[in-house]
């Protein structure tokens, strides 16, 4: 029977088959951990007298509760003693259990989903878990990657396995080419708007079609990253030449690379494989997208009229969303904080300034992104324009480190969630691409980058 | 980390009608710096329940009935958003042992079961009735896999993974089960 990419990766990792009475036991090739979803898991290990089974398959970083500013004296302004304690607990736990950790002194520290691929730790065909729902990001490489809760973090630490029933499969086809100025972020927002925030529930999505084949790895990561916002545990894209080429120079790339690459390419879905659910979109129909409401499915084309009232967002049905006043612009998060995203932003900000009324906060996804951006001089463009260029971390995506907006503020954000209060109590989040975010920073109102570029 | 066995539960309900209640509402992200599970109940739905000075407001969650309710009835697609397990921890620490909705998000669903908190997806008509009758007594019978609504006379089946059901009935957790598979895991590792 023809198999899908998901079928193939799943089958390789089944330790004990699923039956009616019990879920499958699935082996995990890479366990990414960070400070937020691990302390209680390590506590359980300690309580039960267990060790970490495979520290060699576990990789840690600190990203969520970490400050993105540095004090003059080099110390770090943690938002609370609790946040600092959480970071220190991660460092202590990983040291105790012999887990490689990219902490403050590592040039690879970063948002866990930016760091994994950059290190070359994320391989096609691997099973990857992390106590974080945006783990699906790694699916861009053809890995089966999904978020787990803290209890399961404990399971994986202790047994390197999780118990899981095989999810259903869903294929999202996007054929054709994107118009100029339409990015991966717009594609995934258009997909979520179409299928709904529960449309992928219980499914693993495979993204197929020319639209994804044309994308670079960074763009594919942006797409897979937000699979969870359509309800899906994981999103995957078949490995191809673009995937293989990404591993050039990556420190954790496989030793026998040619052999690995040949194997990766064999993972692509077989012709004629079937899915439990299929959805089709035409790339040519997709426009730059923004959200107007309080979940990612409430997305709309930037040149459109708000389709319904939203009290929390203070949006009125029938009004143009473009032109809405913006207080803050955030470019960052595991969705859009890679070098490619900052190149797009720099192109738009080159020779321009951030509007006086806007605070622009740019947070690279990792030390590597920061190093590369600075080597290319992008930070100079940002600083000259009046934007802030900070230390890597999750920052305003989740605001756990204190990087939040003021009540009532409208933030155009390249992150992935616009839930009420996500970026601070009462803060209104508009999700958008890096291009839209940068253009809106310049004008001070929600702006399509193409319109801005044409008007100059 | 086993939990008390769950067989049958009869309780009044607390109703939160809103659809798509995400885990950021259940427990706002800024509380995720907590390094233990205790004390999360008073932070559950924090941003709905307290005024600027941290005083309880008149939200139904602050009523005495709510605090006595062990069953939460929530609008469609409950628990979407972040995979934080702090969400079921907070709900349990608040005093709930089950949530009933017409749809419950995947990860929340899985996280809840792992902690002995029962997520129940029930047919639409019963869900609507529950939404319209806050505070009514409901019986959840996990052995029979049904929800009984004495006031409307109805009995409604629900589905639960047989393995999770067994774990809940016995008050055992999955870690013990996985530790029991050590040989199979070792064999798998050796074959890699
Ligand atoms: S950037 Fe945001 S979504 Fe990504 S890992 Fe950090 S908090 Fe989670």
Short mmCIF file of N, CA and C in Angstrom, two decimals, chain A residues 12-16 20-23 25 27 36-37 39-40 43-44 48 50 53-54 65 80 82-83 85-86 89 131-133 147-152 154-155 158-163 165 197-198 201-203 228 231 233 295 398 400 417 419-420 422 425, chain B residues 1-2 18 20 22-25 28-37 40 47-48 77 80-86 89 103-107 110-111 114-115 161-164 166 173-189 192:
data_model
loop_
_atom_site.label_atom_id
_atom_site.label_comp_id
_atom_site.label_asym_id
_atom_site.label_seq_id
_atom_site.Cartn_x
_atom_site.Cartn_y
_atom_site.Cartn_z
N UNK A 12 8.60 3.72 11.51
CA UNK A 12 9.99 3.51 11.93
C UNK A 12 10.17 3.63 13.44
N UNK A 13 9.23 4.20 14.10
CA UNK A 13 9.46 4.53 15.52
C UNK A 13 8.58 3.78 16.51
N UNK A 14 7.81 2.85 15.98
CA UNK A 14 6.90 2.13 16.87
C UNK A 14 7.67 1.04 17.63
N UNK A 15 7.69 1.18 18.93
CA UNK A 15 8.36 0.19 19.79
C UNK A 15 7.38 -0.93 20.14
N UNK A 16 6.15 -0.56 20.45
CA UNK A 16 5.09 -1.54 20.72
C UNK A 16 3.85 -1.07 19.98
N UNK A 20 -6.45 -2.09 20.48
CA UNK A 20 -7.65 -1.40 20.91
C UNK A 20 -7.50 -0.93 22.37
N UNK A 21 -6.80 -1.74 23.15
CA UNK A 21 -6.71 -1.45 24.59
C UNK A 21 -5.62 -0.46 24.95
N UNK A 22 -4.62 -0.35 24.09
CA UNK A 22 -3.53 0.52 24.51
C UNK A 22 -2.91 1.27 23.33
N UNK A 23 -2.39 2.44 23.61
CA UNK A 23 -1.75 3.22 22.55
C UNK A 23 -0.41 2.61 22.15
N UNK A 25 3.62 2.54 21.68
CA UNK A 25 4.78 3.13 22.33
C UNK A 25 5.70 3.61 21.21
N UNK A 27 9.11 5.64 19.94
CA UNK A 27 10.45 6.07 20.33
C UNK A 27 10.71 7.49 19.84
N UNK A 36 10.56 26.12 30.91
CA UNK A 36 9.19 26.28 31.38
C UNK A 36 8.48 24.97 31.69
N UNK A 37 8.62 24.00 30.81
CA UNK A 37 7.82 22.78 30.93
C UNK A 37 8.62 21.60 31.48
N UNK A 39 10.55 21.76 34.95
CA UNK A 39 10.87 21.61 36.37
C UNK A 39 10.06 20.51 37.05
N UNK A 40 8.73 20.48 36.77
CA UNK A 40 7.89 19.48 37.42
C UNK A 40 8.22 18.07 36.94
N UNK A 43 11.22 16.92 38.78
CA UNK A 43 10.80 16.61 40.15
C UNK A 43 10.27 15.17 40.22
N UNK A 44 9.49 14.79 39.21
CA UNK A 44 8.94 13.43 39.19
C UNK A 44 10.07 12.40 39.10
N UNK A 48 10.75 9.54 41.94
CA UNK A 48 10.69 8.11 41.65
C UNK A 48 12.07 7.46 41.53
N UNK A 50 14.42 8.02 39.27
CA UNK A 50 14.75 7.63 37.90
C UNK A 50 15.85 8.52 37.33
N UNK A 53 17.07 8.61 30.60
CA UNK A 53 17.49 7.42 29.86
C UNK A 53 18.50 7.74 28.77
N UNK A 54 18.22 8.79 27.98
CA UNK A 54 19.10 9.10 26.86
C UNK A 54 19.48 10.58 26.84
N UNK A 65 11.73 32.45 29.59
CA UNK A 65 11.72 33.36 30.74
C UNK A 65 12.96 34.25 30.77
N UNK A 80 11.18 38.51 37.27
CA UNK A 80 10.87 38.15 38.65
C UNK A 80 11.91 37.16 39.15
N UNK A 82 11.13 34.49 40.43
CA UNK A 82 10.58 33.20 39.99
C UNK A 82 11.11 32.81 38.61
N UNK A 83 11.17 33.79 37.70
CA UNK A 83 11.66 33.53 36.34
C UNK A 83 13.13 33.14 36.37
N UNK A 85 14.70 31.85 38.87
CA UNK A 85 14.79 30.53 39.51
C UNK A 85 14.50 29.43 38.50
N UNK A 86 13.52 29.69 37.62
CA UNK A 86 13.15 28.69 36.63
C UNK A 86 14.32 28.41 35.68
N UNK A 89 17.01 26.58 37.49
CA UNK A 89 16.61 25.19 37.73
C UNK A 89 16.88 24.34 36.50
N UNK A 131 8.24 20.10 25.14
CA UNK A 131 7.10 20.57 25.91
C UNK A 131 6.72 21.96 25.46
N UNK A 132 6.24 22.03 24.25
CA UNK A 132 5.93 23.31 23.63
C UNK A 132 5.14 23.04 22.36
N UNK A 133 4.01 23.71 22.22
CA UNK A 133 3.11 23.32 21.12
C UNK A 133 3.62 23.70 19.74
N UNK A 147 4.24 18.84 20.04
CA UNK A 147 4.34 19.31 21.42
C UNK A 147 3.78 18.30 22.39
N UNK A 148 4.36 18.25 23.57
CA UNK A 148 3.87 17.37 24.63
C UNK A 148 3.76 18.18 25.91
N UNK A 149 3.04 17.64 26.86
CA UNK A 149 2.92 18.30 28.15
C UNK A 149 4.02 17.83 29.09
N UNK A 150 4.03 18.43 30.26
CA UNK A 150 5.10 18.15 31.21
C UNK A 150 5.13 16.69 31.66
N UNK A 151 3.96 16.07 31.81
CA UNK A 151 3.94 14.66 32.20
C UNK A 151 4.69 13.83 31.17
N UNK A 152 4.42 14.11 29.90
CA UNK A 152 5.10 13.37 28.84
C UNK A 152 6.58 13.73 28.75
N UNK A 154 8.34 14.12 31.25
CA UNK A 154 8.85 13.16 32.24
C UNK A 154 8.98 11.77 31.65
N UNK A 155 7.96 11.35 30.87
CA UNK A 155 8.02 10.02 30.24
C UNK A 155 9.24 9.91 29.33
N UNK A 158 12.50 9.75 31.13
CA UNK A 158 12.71 8.46 31.81
C UNK A 158 12.82 7.29 30.84
N UNK A 159 12.05 7.33 29.75
CA UNK A 159 11.96 6.14 28.87
C UNK A 159 12.30 6.40 27.41
N UNK A 160 12.48 7.65 27.03
CA UNK A 160 12.71 8.04 25.64
C UNK A 160 11.55 7.63 24.73
N UNK A 161 10.39 7.43 25.31
CA UNK A 161 9.22 7.02 24.52
C UNK A 161 8.00 7.79 25.00
N UNK A 162 7.02 7.85 24.12
CA UNK A 162 5.71 8.31 24.58
C UNK A 162 4.65 7.31 24.15
N UNK A 163 3.54 7.35 24.84
CA UNK A 163 2.39 6.53 24.49
C UNK A 163 1.47 7.40 23.65
N UNK A 165 -1.68 7.17 20.36
CA UNK A 165 -2.39 6.52 19.26
C UNK A 165 -2.06 7.26 17.98
N UNK A 197 -9.71 26.92 13.49
CA UNK A 197 -8.75 26.58 14.55
C UNK A 197 -8.90 25.13 15.04
N UNK A 198 -10.01 24.50 14.69
CA UNK A 198 -10.17 23.09 15.07
C UNK A 198 -10.10 22.17 13.86
N UNK A 201 -7.76 19.19 14.13
CA UNK A 201 -7.76 18.45 15.40
C UNK A 201 -7.69 16.93 15.16
N UNK A 202 -6.77 16.30 15.84
CA UNK A 202 -6.62 14.84 15.72
C UNK A 202 -5.83 14.40 14.52
N UNK A 203 -5.33 15.34 13.75
CA UNK A 203 -4.63 15.01 12.51
C UNK A 203 -3.17 15.46 12.52
N UNK A 228 -0.35 23.86 14.69
CA UNK A 228 -1.10 23.74 15.93
C UNK A 228 -2.25 24.74 15.98
N UNK A 231 -5.18 23.35 14.91
CA UNK A 231 -5.59 22.22 15.75
C UNK A 231 -4.76 20.97 15.59
N UNK A 233 -1.60 18.36 15.68
CA UNK A 233 -0.44 18.12 16.53
C UNK A 233 0.84 18.41 15.77
N UNK A 295 -8.33 34.70 17.90
CA UNK A 295 -7.65 33.43 17.65
C UNK A 295 -7.14 33.47 16.21
N UNK A 398 5.17 35.56 24.03
CA UNK A 398 4.42 35.00 25.17
C UNK A 398 4.52 35.91 26.39
N UNK A 400 6.47 36.00 28.86
CA UNK A 400 6.82 35.43 30.17
C UNK A 400 7.99 36.14 30.82
N UNK A 417 0.25 33.62 18.01
CA UNK A 417 -0.98 33.56 18.79
C UNK A 417 -1.48 34.94 19.15
N UNK A 419 -4.32 35.29 21.14
CA UNK A 419 -5.30 35.10 22.19
C UNK A 419 -5.35 36.33 23.10
N UNK A 420 -6.49 36.53 23.72
CA UNK A 420 -6.63 37.64 24.67
C UNK A 420 -5.52 37.58 25.71
N UNK A 422 -2.39 37.43 25.51
CA UNK A 422 -1.16 36.69 25.22
C UNK A 422 0.07 37.58 25.35
N UNK A 425 -1.94 41.69 29.66
CA UNK A 425 -3.36 41.89 29.92
C UNK A 425 -3.91 43.05 29.08
N UNK B 1 3.41 9.65 40.32
CA UNK B 1 2.46 10.75 40.27
C UNK B 1 1.07 10.21 39.97
N UNK B 2 0.70 9.17 40.68
CA UNK B 2 -0.63 8.64 40.40
C UNK B 2 -1.67 9.59 40.99
N UNK B 18 -18.43 30.50 26.74
CA UNK B 18 -17.59 31.00 25.66
C UNK B 18 -16.97 29.86 24.84
N UNK B 20 -14.04 28.30 22.22
CA UNK B 20 -12.59 28.44 22.01
C UNK B 20 -11.85 29.01 23.22
N UNK B 22 -9.07 29.22 25.37
CA UNK B 22 -7.73 28.68 25.18
C UNK B 22 -7.00 28.59 26.51
N UNK B 23 -5.88 27.90 26.50
CA UNK B 23 -5.18 27.64 27.76
C UNK B 23 -4.54 28.92 28.32
N UNK B 24 -4.39 29.94 27.49
CA UNK B 24 -3.93 31.24 28.00
C UNK B 24 -4.98 31.86 28.92
N UNK B 25 -6.26 31.56 28.67
CA UNK B 25 -7.31 32.05 29.57
C UNK B 25 -7.32 31.22 30.85
N UNK B 28 -2.85 32.20 32.53
CA UNK B 28 -2.07 33.12 31.70
C UNK B 28 -0.57 32.80 31.72
N UNK B 29 0.05 33.06 30.60
CA UNK B 29 1.45 32.68 30.40
C UNK B 29 2.38 33.22 31.48
N UNK B 30 2.05 34.38 32.03
CA UNK B 30 3.00 34.94 32.99
C UNK B 30 3.11 34.13 34.27
N UNK B 31 2.19 33.19 34.46
CA UNK B 31 2.29 32.33 35.64
C UNK B 31 3.04 31.03 35.36
N UNK B 32 3.54 30.91 34.14
CA UNK B 32 4.21 29.65 33.79
C UNK B 32 5.63 29.57 34.34
N UNK B 33 6.06 30.62 35.03
CA UNK B 33 7.38 30.53 35.65
C UNK B 33 7.31 29.69 36.93
N UNK B 34 6.11 29.28 37.32
CA UNK B 34 5.97 28.42 38.50
C UNK B 34 6.76 27.14 38.30
N UNK B 35 7.45 26.71 39.34
CA UNK B 35 8.25 25.50 39.18
C UNK B 35 7.64 24.31 39.93
N UNK B 36 6.44 24.51 40.49
CA UNK B 36 5.74 23.37 41.08
C UNK B 36 4.28 23.46 40.65
N UNK B 37 3.48 22.45 41.04
CA UNK B 37 2.09 22.45 40.58
C UNK B 37 1.13 23.02 41.60
N UNK B 40 -1.86 26.52 41.86
CA UNK B 40 -2.25 27.08 40.57
C UNK B 40 -3.75 27.38 40.50
N UNK B 47 -7.26 36.27 34.72
CA UNK B 47 -7.58 37.58 34.14
C UNK B 47 -9.08 37.83 34.04
N UNK B 48 -9.88 36.80 34.27
CA UNK B 48 -11.33 37.00 34.30
C UNK B 48 -11.81 37.27 35.72
N UNK B 77 -14.85 23.64 21.57
CA UNK B 77 -13.39 23.73 21.37
C UNK B 77 -12.67 24.26 22.60
N UNK B 80 -8.05 24.97 23.60
CA UNK B 80 -7.17 25.13 22.45
C UNK B 80 -5.97 26.00 22.86
N UNK B 81 -5.02 26.11 21.94
CA UNK B 81 -3.87 26.96 22.22
C UNK B 81 -2.72 26.19 22.84
N UNK B 82 -1.98 26.89 23.65
CA UNK B 82 -0.72 26.38 24.20
C UNK B 82 -0.86 25.02 24.87
N UNK B 83 0.21 24.21 24.75
CA UNK B 83 0.17 22.85 25.28
C UNK B 83 0.40 22.79 26.78
N UNK B 84 0.46 23.93 27.44
CA UNK B 84 0.83 23.96 28.85
C UNK B 84 -0.03 23.01 29.70
N UNK B 85 0.66 22.18 30.44
CA UNK B 85 -0.04 21.24 31.32
C UNK B 85 -0.51 21.95 32.58
N UNK B 86 0.00 23.17 32.75
CA UNK B 86 -0.47 23.99 33.86
C UNK B 86 -1.99 24.18 33.78
N UNK B 89 -3.65 21.27 35.51
CA UNK B 89 -3.23 21.39 36.92
C UNK B 89 -4.03 22.48 37.62
N UNK B 103 -16.50 20.01 21.91
CA UNK B 103 -15.20 19.68 21.32
C UNK B 103 -14.12 20.14 22.28
N UNK B 104 -13.08 19.32 22.39
CA UNK B 104 -11.98 19.65 23.30
C UNK B 104 -10.68 19.48 22.53
N UNK B 105 -9.81 20.46 22.64
CA UNK B 105 -8.57 20.45 21.84
C UNK B 105 -7.68 19.26 22.25
N UNK B 106 -7.01 18.73 21.24
CA UNK B 106 -6.17 17.53 21.37
C UNK B 106 -5.20 17.49 22.55
N UNK B 107 -4.32 18.47 22.59
CA UNK B 107 -3.24 18.39 23.58
C UNK B 107 -3.80 18.55 24.98
N UNK B 110 -5.28 15.29 25.98
CA UNK B 110 -4.27 14.30 26.38
C UNK B 110 -3.66 14.67 27.74
N UNK B 111 -3.34 15.93 27.91
CA UNK B 111 -2.75 16.38 29.18
C UNK B 111 -3.69 16.14 30.35
N UNK B 114 -3.84 12.47 31.44
CA UNK B 114 -2.61 12.06 32.11
C UNK B 114 -2.58 12.48 33.57
N UNK B 115 -3.44 13.42 33.92
CA UNK B 115 -3.43 13.92 35.29
C UNK B 115 -4.68 13.54 36.07
N UNK B 161 -10.58 6.84 25.41
CA UNK B 161 -9.61 5.83 25.06
C UNK B 161 -9.59 4.77 26.17
N UNK B 162 -9.70 3.48 25.77
CA UNK B 162 -9.80 2.43 26.80
C UNK B 162 -8.61 2.42 27.76
N UNK B 163 -7.45 2.76 27.23
CA UNK B 163 -6.26 2.76 28.08
C UNK B 163 -6.34 3.88 29.12
N UNK B 164 -6.73 5.06 28.67
CA UNK B 164 -6.87 6.19 29.60
C UNK B 164 -7.94 5.89 30.63
N UNK B 166 -8.83 2.97 31.78
CA UNK B 166 -8.30 2.03 32.75
C UNK B 166 -7.40 2.75 33.76
N UNK B 173 -0.82 5.87 36.63
CA UNK B 173 -0.41 6.71 35.52
C UNK B 173 0.42 5.95 34.48
N UNK B 174 0.67 6.66 33.37
CA UNK B 174 1.31 6.03 32.22
C UNK B 174 2.79 5.74 32.44
N UNK B 175 3.39 6.48 33.36
CA UNK B 175 4.82 6.29 33.56
C UNK B 175 5.12 4.87 34.03
N UNK B 176 4.29 4.37 34.93
CA UNK B 176 4.48 3.00 35.41
C UNK B 176 4.41 2.02 34.25
N UNK B 177 3.44 2.25 33.38
CA UNK B 177 3.25 1.37 32.23
C UNK B 177 4.48 1.40 31.32
N UNK B 178 4.98 2.61 31.05
CA UNK B 178 6.16 2.74 30.17
C UNK B 178 7.39 2.09 30.80
N UNK B 179 7.53 2.26 32.10
CA UNK B 179 8.69 1.65 32.77
C UNK B 179 8.64 0.13 32.62
N UNK B 180 7.43 -0.38 32.53
CA UNK B 180 7.25 -1.82 32.34
C UNK B 180 7.65 -2.30 30.95
N UNK B 181 7.86 -1.35 30.03
CA UNK B 181 8.23 -1.73 28.66
C UNK B 181 9.72 -1.61 28.41
N UNK B 182 10.46 -1.57 29.47
CA UNK B 182 11.89 -1.34 29.36
C UNK B 182 12.59 -2.29 28.38
N UNK B 183 12.23 -3.56 28.42
CA UNK B 183 12.89 -4.53 27.54
C UNK B 183 12.65 -4.21 26.07
N UNK B 184 11.40 -3.91 25.75
CA UNK B 184 11.07 -3.60 24.35
C UNK B 184 11.82 -2.35 23.90
N UNK B 185 11.95 -1.38 24.77
CA UNK B 185 12.65 -0.14 24.41
C UNK B 185 14.14 -0.44 24.20
N UNK B 186 14.70 -1.22 25.08
CA UNK B 186 16.12 -1.58 24.95
C UNK B 186 16.36 -2.32 23.63
N UNK B 187 15.45 -3.20 23.29
CA UNK B 187 15.56 -3.96 22.04
C UNK B 187 15.49 -3.01 20.84
N UNK B 188 14.57 -2.07 20.91
CA UNK B 188 14.44 -1.10 19.82
C UNK B 188 15.73 -0.29 19.68
N UNK B 189 16.25 0.15 20.79
CA UNK B 189 17.48 0.97 20.75
C UNK B 189 18.64 0.18 20.16
N UNK B 192 18.86 0.09 16.38
CA UNK B 192 19.07 1.33 15.62
C UNK B 192 20.49 1.44 15.08
#
